Coordinates of C-alpha atoms in Angstrom, one line a residue:
Chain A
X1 CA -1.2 86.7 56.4
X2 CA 0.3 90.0 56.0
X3 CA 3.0 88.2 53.4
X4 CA 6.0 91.4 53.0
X5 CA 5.4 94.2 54.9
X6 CA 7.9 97.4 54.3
X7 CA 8.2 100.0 56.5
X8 CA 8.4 103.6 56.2
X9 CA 6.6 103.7 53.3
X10 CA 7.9 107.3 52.6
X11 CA 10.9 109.1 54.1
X12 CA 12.4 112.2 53.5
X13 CA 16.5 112.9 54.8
X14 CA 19.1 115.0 54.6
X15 CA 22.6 114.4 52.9
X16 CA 24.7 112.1 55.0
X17 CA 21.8 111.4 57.2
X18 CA 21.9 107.5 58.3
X19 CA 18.7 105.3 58.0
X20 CA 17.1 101.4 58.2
X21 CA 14.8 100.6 55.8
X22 CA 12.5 97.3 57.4
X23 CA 11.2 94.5 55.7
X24 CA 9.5 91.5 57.3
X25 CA 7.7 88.5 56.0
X26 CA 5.7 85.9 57.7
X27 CA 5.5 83.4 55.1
X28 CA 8.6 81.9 55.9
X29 CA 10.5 82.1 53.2
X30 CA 14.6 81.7 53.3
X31 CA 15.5 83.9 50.1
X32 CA 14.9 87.5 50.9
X33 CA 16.3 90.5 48.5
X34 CA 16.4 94.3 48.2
X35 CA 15.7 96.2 44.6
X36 CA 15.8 99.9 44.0
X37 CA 13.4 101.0 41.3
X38 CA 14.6 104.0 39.2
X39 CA 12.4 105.3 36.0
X40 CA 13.9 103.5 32.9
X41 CA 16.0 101.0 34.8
X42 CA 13.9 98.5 36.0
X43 CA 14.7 96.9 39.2
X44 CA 18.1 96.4 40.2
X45 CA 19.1 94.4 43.0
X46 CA 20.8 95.6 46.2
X47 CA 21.6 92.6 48.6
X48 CA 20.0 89.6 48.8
X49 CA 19.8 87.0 51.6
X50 CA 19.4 83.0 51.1
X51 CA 18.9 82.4 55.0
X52 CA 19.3 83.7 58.2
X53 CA 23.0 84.9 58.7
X54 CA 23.8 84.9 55.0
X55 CA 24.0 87.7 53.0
X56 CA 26.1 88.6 49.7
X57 CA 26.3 91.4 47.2
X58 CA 23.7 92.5 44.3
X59 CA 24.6 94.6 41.5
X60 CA 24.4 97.7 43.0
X61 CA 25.5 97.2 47.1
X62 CA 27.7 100.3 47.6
X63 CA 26.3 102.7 50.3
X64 CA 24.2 99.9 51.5
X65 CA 24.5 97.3 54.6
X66 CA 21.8 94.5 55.0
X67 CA 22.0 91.9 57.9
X68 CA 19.8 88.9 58.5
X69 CA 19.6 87.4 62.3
X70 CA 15.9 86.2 61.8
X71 CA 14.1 84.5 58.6
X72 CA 11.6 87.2 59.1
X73 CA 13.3 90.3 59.0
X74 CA 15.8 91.5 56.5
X75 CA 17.1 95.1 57.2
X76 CA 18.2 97.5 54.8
X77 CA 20.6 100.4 55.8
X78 CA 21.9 103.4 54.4
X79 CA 25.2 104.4 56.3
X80 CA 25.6 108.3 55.1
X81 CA 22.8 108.8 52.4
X82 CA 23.8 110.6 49.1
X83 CA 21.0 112.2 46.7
X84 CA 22.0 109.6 44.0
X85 CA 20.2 107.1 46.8
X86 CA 16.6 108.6 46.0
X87 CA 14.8 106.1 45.1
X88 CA 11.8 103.7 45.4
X89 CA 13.3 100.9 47.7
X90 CA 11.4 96.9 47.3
X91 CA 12.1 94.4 49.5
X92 CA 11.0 90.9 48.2
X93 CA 11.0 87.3 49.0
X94 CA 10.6 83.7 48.2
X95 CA 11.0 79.9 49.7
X96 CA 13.9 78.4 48.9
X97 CA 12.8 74.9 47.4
X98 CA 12.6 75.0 43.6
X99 CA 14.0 78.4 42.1
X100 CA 11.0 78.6 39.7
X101 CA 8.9 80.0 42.5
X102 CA 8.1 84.1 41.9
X103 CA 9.0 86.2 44.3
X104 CA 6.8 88.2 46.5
X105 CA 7.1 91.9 47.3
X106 CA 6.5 94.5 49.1
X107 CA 4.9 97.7 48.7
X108 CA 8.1 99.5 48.4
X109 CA 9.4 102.6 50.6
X110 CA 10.4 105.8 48.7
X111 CA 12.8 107.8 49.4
X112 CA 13.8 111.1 49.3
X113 CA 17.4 112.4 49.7
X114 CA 17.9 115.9 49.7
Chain B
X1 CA 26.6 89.7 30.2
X2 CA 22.9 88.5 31.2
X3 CA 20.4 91.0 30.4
X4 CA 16.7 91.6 29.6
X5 CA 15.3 93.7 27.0
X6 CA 11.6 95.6 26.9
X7 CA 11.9 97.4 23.6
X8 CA 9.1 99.5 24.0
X9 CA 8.8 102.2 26.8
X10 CA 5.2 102.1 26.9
X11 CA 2.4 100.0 24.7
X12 CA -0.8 101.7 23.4
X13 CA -4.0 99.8 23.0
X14 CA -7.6 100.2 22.7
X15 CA -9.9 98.5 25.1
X16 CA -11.2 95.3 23.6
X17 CA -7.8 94.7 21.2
X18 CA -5.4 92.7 21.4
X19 CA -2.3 93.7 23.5
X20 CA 1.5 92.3 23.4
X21 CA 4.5 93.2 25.6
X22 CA 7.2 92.4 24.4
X23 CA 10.6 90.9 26.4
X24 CA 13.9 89.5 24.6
X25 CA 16.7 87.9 26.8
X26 CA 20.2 87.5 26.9
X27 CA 20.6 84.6 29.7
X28 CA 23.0 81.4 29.2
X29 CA 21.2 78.0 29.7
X30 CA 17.7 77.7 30.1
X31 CA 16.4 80.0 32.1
X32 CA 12.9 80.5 34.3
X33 CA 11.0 83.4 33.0
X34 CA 8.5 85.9 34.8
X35 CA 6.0 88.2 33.9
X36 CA 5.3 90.7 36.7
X37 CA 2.8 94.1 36.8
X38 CA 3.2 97.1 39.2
X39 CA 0.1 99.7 40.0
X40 CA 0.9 103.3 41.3
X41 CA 2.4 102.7 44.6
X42 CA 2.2 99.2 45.0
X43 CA 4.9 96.3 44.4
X44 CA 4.7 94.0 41.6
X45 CA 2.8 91.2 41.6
X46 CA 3.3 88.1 39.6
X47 CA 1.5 87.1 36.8
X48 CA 3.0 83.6 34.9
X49 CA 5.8 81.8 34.7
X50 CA 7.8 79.4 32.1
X51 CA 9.5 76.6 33.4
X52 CA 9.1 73.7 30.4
X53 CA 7.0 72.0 28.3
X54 CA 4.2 74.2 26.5
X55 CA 5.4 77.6 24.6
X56 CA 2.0 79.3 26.0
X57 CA 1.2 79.6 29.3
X58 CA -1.6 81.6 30.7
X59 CA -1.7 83.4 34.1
X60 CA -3.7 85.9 36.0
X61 CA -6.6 88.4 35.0
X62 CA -6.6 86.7 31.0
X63 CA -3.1 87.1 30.5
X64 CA -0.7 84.6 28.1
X65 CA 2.9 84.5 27.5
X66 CA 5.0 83.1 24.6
X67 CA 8.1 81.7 24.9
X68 CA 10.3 81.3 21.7
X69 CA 13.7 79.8 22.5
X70 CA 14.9 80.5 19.0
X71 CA 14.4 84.4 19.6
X72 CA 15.2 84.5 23.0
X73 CA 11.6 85.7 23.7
X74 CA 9.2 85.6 26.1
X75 CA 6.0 88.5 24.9
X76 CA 3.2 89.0 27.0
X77 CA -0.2 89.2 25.2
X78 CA -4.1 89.3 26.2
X79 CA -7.0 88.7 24.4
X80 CA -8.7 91.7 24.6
X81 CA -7.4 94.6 26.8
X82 CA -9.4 96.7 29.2
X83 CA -8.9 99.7 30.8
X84 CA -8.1 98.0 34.1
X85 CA -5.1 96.3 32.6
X86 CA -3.1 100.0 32.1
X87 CA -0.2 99.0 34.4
X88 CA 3.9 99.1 34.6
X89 CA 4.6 95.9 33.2
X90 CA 8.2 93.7 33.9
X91 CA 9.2 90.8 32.2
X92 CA 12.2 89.0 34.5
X93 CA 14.3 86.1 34.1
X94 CA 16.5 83.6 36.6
X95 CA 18.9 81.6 36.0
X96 CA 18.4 77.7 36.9
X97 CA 21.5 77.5 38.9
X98 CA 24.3 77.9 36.6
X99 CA 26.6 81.3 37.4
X100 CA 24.2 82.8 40.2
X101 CA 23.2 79.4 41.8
X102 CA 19.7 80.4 40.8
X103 CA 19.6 82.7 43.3
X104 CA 19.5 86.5 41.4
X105 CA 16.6 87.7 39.0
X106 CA 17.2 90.0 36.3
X107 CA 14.6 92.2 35.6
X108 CA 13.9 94.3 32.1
X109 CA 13.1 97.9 32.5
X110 CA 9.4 97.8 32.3
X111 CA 7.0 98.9 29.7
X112 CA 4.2 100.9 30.5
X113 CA 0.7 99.7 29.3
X114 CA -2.0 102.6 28.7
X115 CA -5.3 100.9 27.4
X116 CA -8.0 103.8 26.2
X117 CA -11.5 103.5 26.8

């Protein structure tokens, strides 16, 4: 049980560079989100996902696409990538039935815009 | 607007003392509250929860939170600290299905945790 696997785990691009960040679980779990992690800012959340085919809008979506065809895998892509995207990216997920359930996350991918 | 606060960047503590985080909130209703710790280069990992009943609940590796509804306030504590423990600590909240449809968690911005030998 490999529970949320993120891969790369580091990447290094160039400024208007396109890219997919992957993130699969095998616990089958419907709620599936993206965080960036910036020193001082906590996490803040990208897209999230509450099943396969549905997707909406986190705080901070702008420069980012996510799509969701499987329960497994939950994408994450940078169209043209922009220095203020450096970050550490988490992907993270959790079963749908009772919202008190913590989420689980990955190891995170960080990235390096340049 | 729903927010968490960790007042304190980082939290110094001497192994074998007692160590508190501490995590305010500004969430409508009554929300589910987390407790979550990050090592270098991992992701977090959760720790304990509050859903109802008893103010203290204890979770992983010795830890205890307190919730205060009066204050908003949910502080992490332990015992007696070791080294081991020296972490990035997150306190996060989620709403029960009011605004967000208890989908989105709002996280603080983490306190750091350096326990001395």
């Amino acid at each position: 049980n490999a529970g949320v696997t993120q891969t790369p785990k580091f990447q290094v691009l160039k400024t208007g560079q396109s890219m997919t960040l992957q993130c699969a679980q095998d616990m089958n779990h419907e709620y599936m989100s993206w965080y960036r992690q910036d020193p001082g800012m906590g996490l803040r959340l990208i897209h999230y996902s509450v099943g396969a085919g549905i997707t909406d809008q986190g705080e901070v979506p702008n420069g980012y696409n996510v799509s969701r065809s499987t329960t497994e895998d939950f994408p994450l892509r940078l169209l043209s990538a922009a220095p203020s995207q450096t970050s550490v990216y988490f992907c993270a997920s959790r079963p749908r039935q009772e919202s008190n359930q913590p989420q689980h996350f990955g190891d995170g991918t960080r990235l390096s815009i340049l | 607007a729903q927010s968490v606060a960790q007042p304190e960047d980082q939290v110094n503590v001497a192994e074998g003392n007692p160590l508190t985080v501490k995590c305010t909130y500004s969430v409508s209703g009554n929300p589910y509250l987390f407790w979550y710790v990050q090592y270098p280069n991992r992701g977090l990992q959760f720790l304990l929860k509050y859903i109802t009943g008893d103010n203290l609940v204890k979770g992983s590796y010795g830890f205890e939170a307190e919730f205060n509804k009066s204050q908003t306030s949910f502080h992490l504590k332990k015992p007696s600290a070791l080294v081991s423990d020296s972490a990035l600590y997150f306190c996060a909240v989620r709403d029960r299905g009011g605004v967000t449809g208890g989908f989105k968690t709002i996280f603080g911005a983490g306190t750091r945790l350096f326990v001395k030998a």
